[in-house]
Amino acid sequence: MINKILYVLGIAALAILVWNIYTIARLPEETRQGEVFKIIFFHVPMAITAMICAAVSLVASVLFLLTRNFKFDALAVAVTEVGLAFLAGNLITGSIWGREIWGIWWAWDARLTSALVCWLLYAGYLMLRRAIEEPTQRATFAAVFSIFAFIDVPIVIFSIKWWRTQHPQPVFWAGGSFPPDWTTHFLWNMLAMALLGAVMMSVRLRQEEAQRELDSLRRMAHAL
Amino acid sequence: MRFFRQVWVVAAKDLRAEFRTKEAINASFAFALVILLMFSFAFDLPVETTREISGGLLWIVFAFAGTLVLNRSFARELPNDCLDALIAAPISGAALFLGKALANYVLVLAVELVSLPVFSIFNNVSVTAQFWELMLVLALGTWGLTVIGTIFSALTVNIRLREVMLPMLTYPILVPALMGAMQLTSALVAGKPIGADNEAWLKMLIGFDVVYTAVSLVLVETVLVG
């Protein structure tokens, strides 16, 4: 049953995404930046989805340390992996935009650096998991590391306020210049990305739980 | 009060063990010297340029050399199951952590204070222009380095590839602190006092120290006991 729901949701997410690409492509060009401005429809939702993933991973890690329930550990890994993929997409789209507008692929300003560091931290989280064999220890240490890693996330979000960055200021709220009728397209894409992330996370979560079940069965077989 | 006496006892024990064997501090200092030497002949720069990049050079040396000290911090307790004895001792994990962090702080700071004049002599760069502010940045940056290094030294002590995992996990976390320390050090070596343009970095450094010390103290029990 859950499988069918996941299939339906996944197809829905992809359908919305394809429809969005079609409609966004037909929007007029932005006056100053031209066609490449439209990358914002993907760049920003990916960032937001990745940040939500980081937040969920933090909550799951804390809950694991409090309850020692391995479901939360599985949730933390699943959501971290998906978040890492979205953050990678965010960094790549940002880099392409930078090449067009700034003329360079990368600038070492606070926002770009902190986002890259964030990516490295969560990649380190996955590597740490690989280095530990014993499941309880792995889950505990990974949860502790995830809490440490999350402290970088507010820095990523507020870096454009705290420092003067090359990265543009947000254009959506508080006097932003984003055209209101484009906001609908933006929100639809946000929904598509979030839905896609949720589906990927659920699939990964089920794999993780199946893996744990397999491991425990294997241990039981060895004990016998 | 008892808490601080326990912290002191752990720190004194670590420092005594270190000063008797000198294994970590000698290795760390020799390593710092080698990197400084390599920098000097890798980049044959005019004095002004060296001054501009001094913060970056120095903190890379400090971070690398510091890792050698921090790697030993908990690994030293592995032979004869000393770590289990320490954990079983009637002191809190926080006291054990803070004691070890304090001992590491003294050792890393000692390596840094010796490296600084060596850097100054090799590169013909005076570091005394804003001496006390530089010492403040050194103290704050090193505390950040030590706190993160000590907690991750405890975390990685029993896992595979310990020596590789420690720097791989700590350096990304340290980036905000290192960036602040590098920016401030470069400015101070060039003779510019901390002002409106780089005050944000000082705040960042202090915030980093406070936040990570607090989080480490909360989580250390979980790391040590599991």
PDB file of C-alpha atoms in Angstrom, chain A residues 65 68 108-110 113 117 120-121 124-125 127-133 137 140-145 147-149 151-152 155 162-164, chain B residues 148 151-152 154-161 165 168-170 172-173 175-176 179 197 200-201 204 208 211-212 215-216 219 222-224 226:
ATOM      1  CA  LEU A  65      19.665  10.376  21.459  1.00  0.00           C
ATOM      2  CA  ARG A  68      17.362   5.329  21.338  1.00  0.00           C
ATOM      3  CA  TRP A 108      34.566  32.872  -1.980  1.00  0.00           C
ATOM      4  CA  ASP A 109      31.931  34.903  -0.243  1.00  0.00           C
ATOM      5  CA  ALA A 110      30.236  34.024   3.025  1.00  0.00           C
ATOM      6  CA  THR A 113      31.543  29.210   1.395  1.00  0.00           C
ATOM      7  CA  VAL A 117      31.069  23.816   4.135  1.00  0.00           C
ATOM      8  CA  LEU A 120      31.179  18.936   3.296  1.00  0.00           C
ATOM      9  CA  LEU A 121      29.904  18.532   6.845  1.00  0.00           C
ATOM     10  CA  GLY A 124      31.488  13.887   6.555  1.00  0.00           C
ATOM     11  CA  TYR A 125      28.435  12.622   8.430  1.00  0.00           C
ATOM     12  CA  MET A 127      31.668   9.021   5.915  1.00  0.00           C
ATOM     13  CA  LEU A 128      31.638   8.851   9.697  1.00  0.00           C
ATOM     14  CA  ARG A 129      28.797   6.336   9.504  1.00  0.00           C
ATOM     15  CA  ARG A 130      30.867   4.156   7.183  1.00  0.00           C
ATOM     16  CA  ALA A 131      33.799   4.136   9.590  1.00  0.00           C
ATOM     17  CA  ILE A 132      31.803   2.649  12.483  1.00  0.00           C
ATOM     18  CA  GLU A 133      30.683  -0.972  12.442  1.00  0.00           C
ATOM     19  CA  GLN A 137      27.706   3.348  18.377  1.00  0.00           C
ATOM     20  CA  THR A 140      24.941   7.635  18.535  1.00  0.00           C
ATOM     21  CA  PHE A 141      28.083   9.186  17.094  1.00  0.00           C
ATOM     22  CA  ALA A 142      26.337  10.079  13.852  1.00  0.00           C
ATOM     23  CA  ALA A 143      23.571  11.815  15.822  1.00  0.00           C
ATOM     24  CA  VAL A 144      26.122  13.783  17.835  1.00  0.00           C
ATOM     25  CA  PHE A 145      27.918  14.805  14.654  1.00  0.00           C
ATOM     26  CA  ILE A 147      23.932  18.194  15.861  1.00  0.00           C
ATOM     27  CA  PHE A 148      27.386  19.735  15.459  1.00  0.00           C
ATOM     28  CA  ALA A 149      26.939  19.985  11.698  1.00  0.00           C
ATOM     29  CA  ILE A 151      25.136  24.712  13.705  1.00  0.00           C
ATOM     30  CA  ASP A 152      26.456  25.688  10.262  1.00  0.00           C
ATOM     31  CA  ILE A 155      25.280  30.638   9.275  1.00  0.00           C
ATOM     32  CA  TRP A 162      25.785  39.332   8.436  1.00  0.00           C
ATOM     33  CA  TRP A 163      28.336  39.986   5.711  1.00  0.00           C
ATOM     34  CA  ARG A 164      28.373  41.897   2.480  1.00  0.00           C
TER      35      ARG A 164
ATOM     36  CA  ILE B 148      36.187  20.924  18.556  1.00  0.00           C
ATOM     37  CA  ILE B 151      35.281  16.407  21.467  1.00  0.00           C
ATOM     38  CA  PHE B 152      36.045  14.804  18.110  1.00  0.00           C
ATOM     39  CA  ALA B 154      36.809  11.479  21.992  1.00  0.00           C
ATOM     40  CA  LEU B 155      34.385  10.590  19.217  1.00  0.00           C
ATOM     41  CA  THR B 156      36.949   9.115  16.842  1.00  0.00           C
ATOM     42  CA  VAL B 157      39.150   7.363  19.397  1.00  0.00           C
ATOM     43  CA  ASN B 158      37.580   3.961  18.903  1.00  0.00           C
ATOM     44  CA  ILE B 159      36.713   4.025  15.224  1.00  0.00           C
ATOM     45  CA  ARG B 160      38.531   2.893  12.122  1.00  0.00           C
ATOM     46  CA  LEU B 161      40.890   5.336  10.384  1.00  0.00           C
ATOM     47  CA  MET B 165      38.675  10.918  10.398  1.00  0.00           C
ATOM     48  CA  MET B 168      38.227  15.292   8.012  1.00  0.00           C
ATOM     49  CA  LEU B 169      35.452  15.933  10.540  1.00  0.00           C
ATOM     50  CA  THR B 170      36.986  18.858  12.408  1.00  0.00           C
ATOM     51  CA  PRO B 172      34.883  21.758   7.975  1.00  0.00           C
ATOM     52  CA  ILE B 173      33.342  22.517  11.377  1.00  0.00           C
ATOM     53  CA  VAL B 175      35.903  26.830   8.950  1.00  0.00           C
ATOM     54  CA  PRO B 176      33.951  29.745  10.482  1.00  0.00           C
ATOM     55  CA  MET B 179      38.156  32.193   8.680  1.00  0.00           C
ATOM     56  CA  ASP B 197      35.186  46.492   9.194  1.00  0.00           C
ATOM     57  CA  ALA B 200      31.972  40.980  12.835  1.00  0.00           C
ATOM     58  CA  TRP B 201      34.747  38.362  12.641  1.00  0.00           C
ATOM     59  CA  MET B 204      31.825  35.339  15.100  1.00  0.00           C
ATOM     60  CA  PHE B 208      31.741  30.086  17.816  1.00  0.00           C
ATOM     61  CA  VAL B 211      28.200  27.819  21.139  1.00  0.00           C
ATOM     62  CA  TYR B 212      30.538  24.895  20.520  1.00  0.00           C
ATOM     63  CA  VAL B 215      27.161  21.927  22.774  1.00  0.00           C
ATOM     64  CA  SER B 216      30.297  19.879  23.549  1.00  0.00           C
ATOM     65  CA  LEU B 219      26.997  15.978  24.340  1.00  0.00           C
ATOM     66  CA  THR B 222      26.812  10.680  25.193  1.00  0.00           C
ATOM     67  CA  VAL B 223      30.064  10.425  23.266  1.00  0.00           C
ATOM     68  CA  LEU B 224      32.029   8.851  26.108  1.00  0.00           C
ATOM     69  CA  GLY B 226      27.484   5.846  24.340  1.00  0.00           C
TER      70      GLY B 226
END
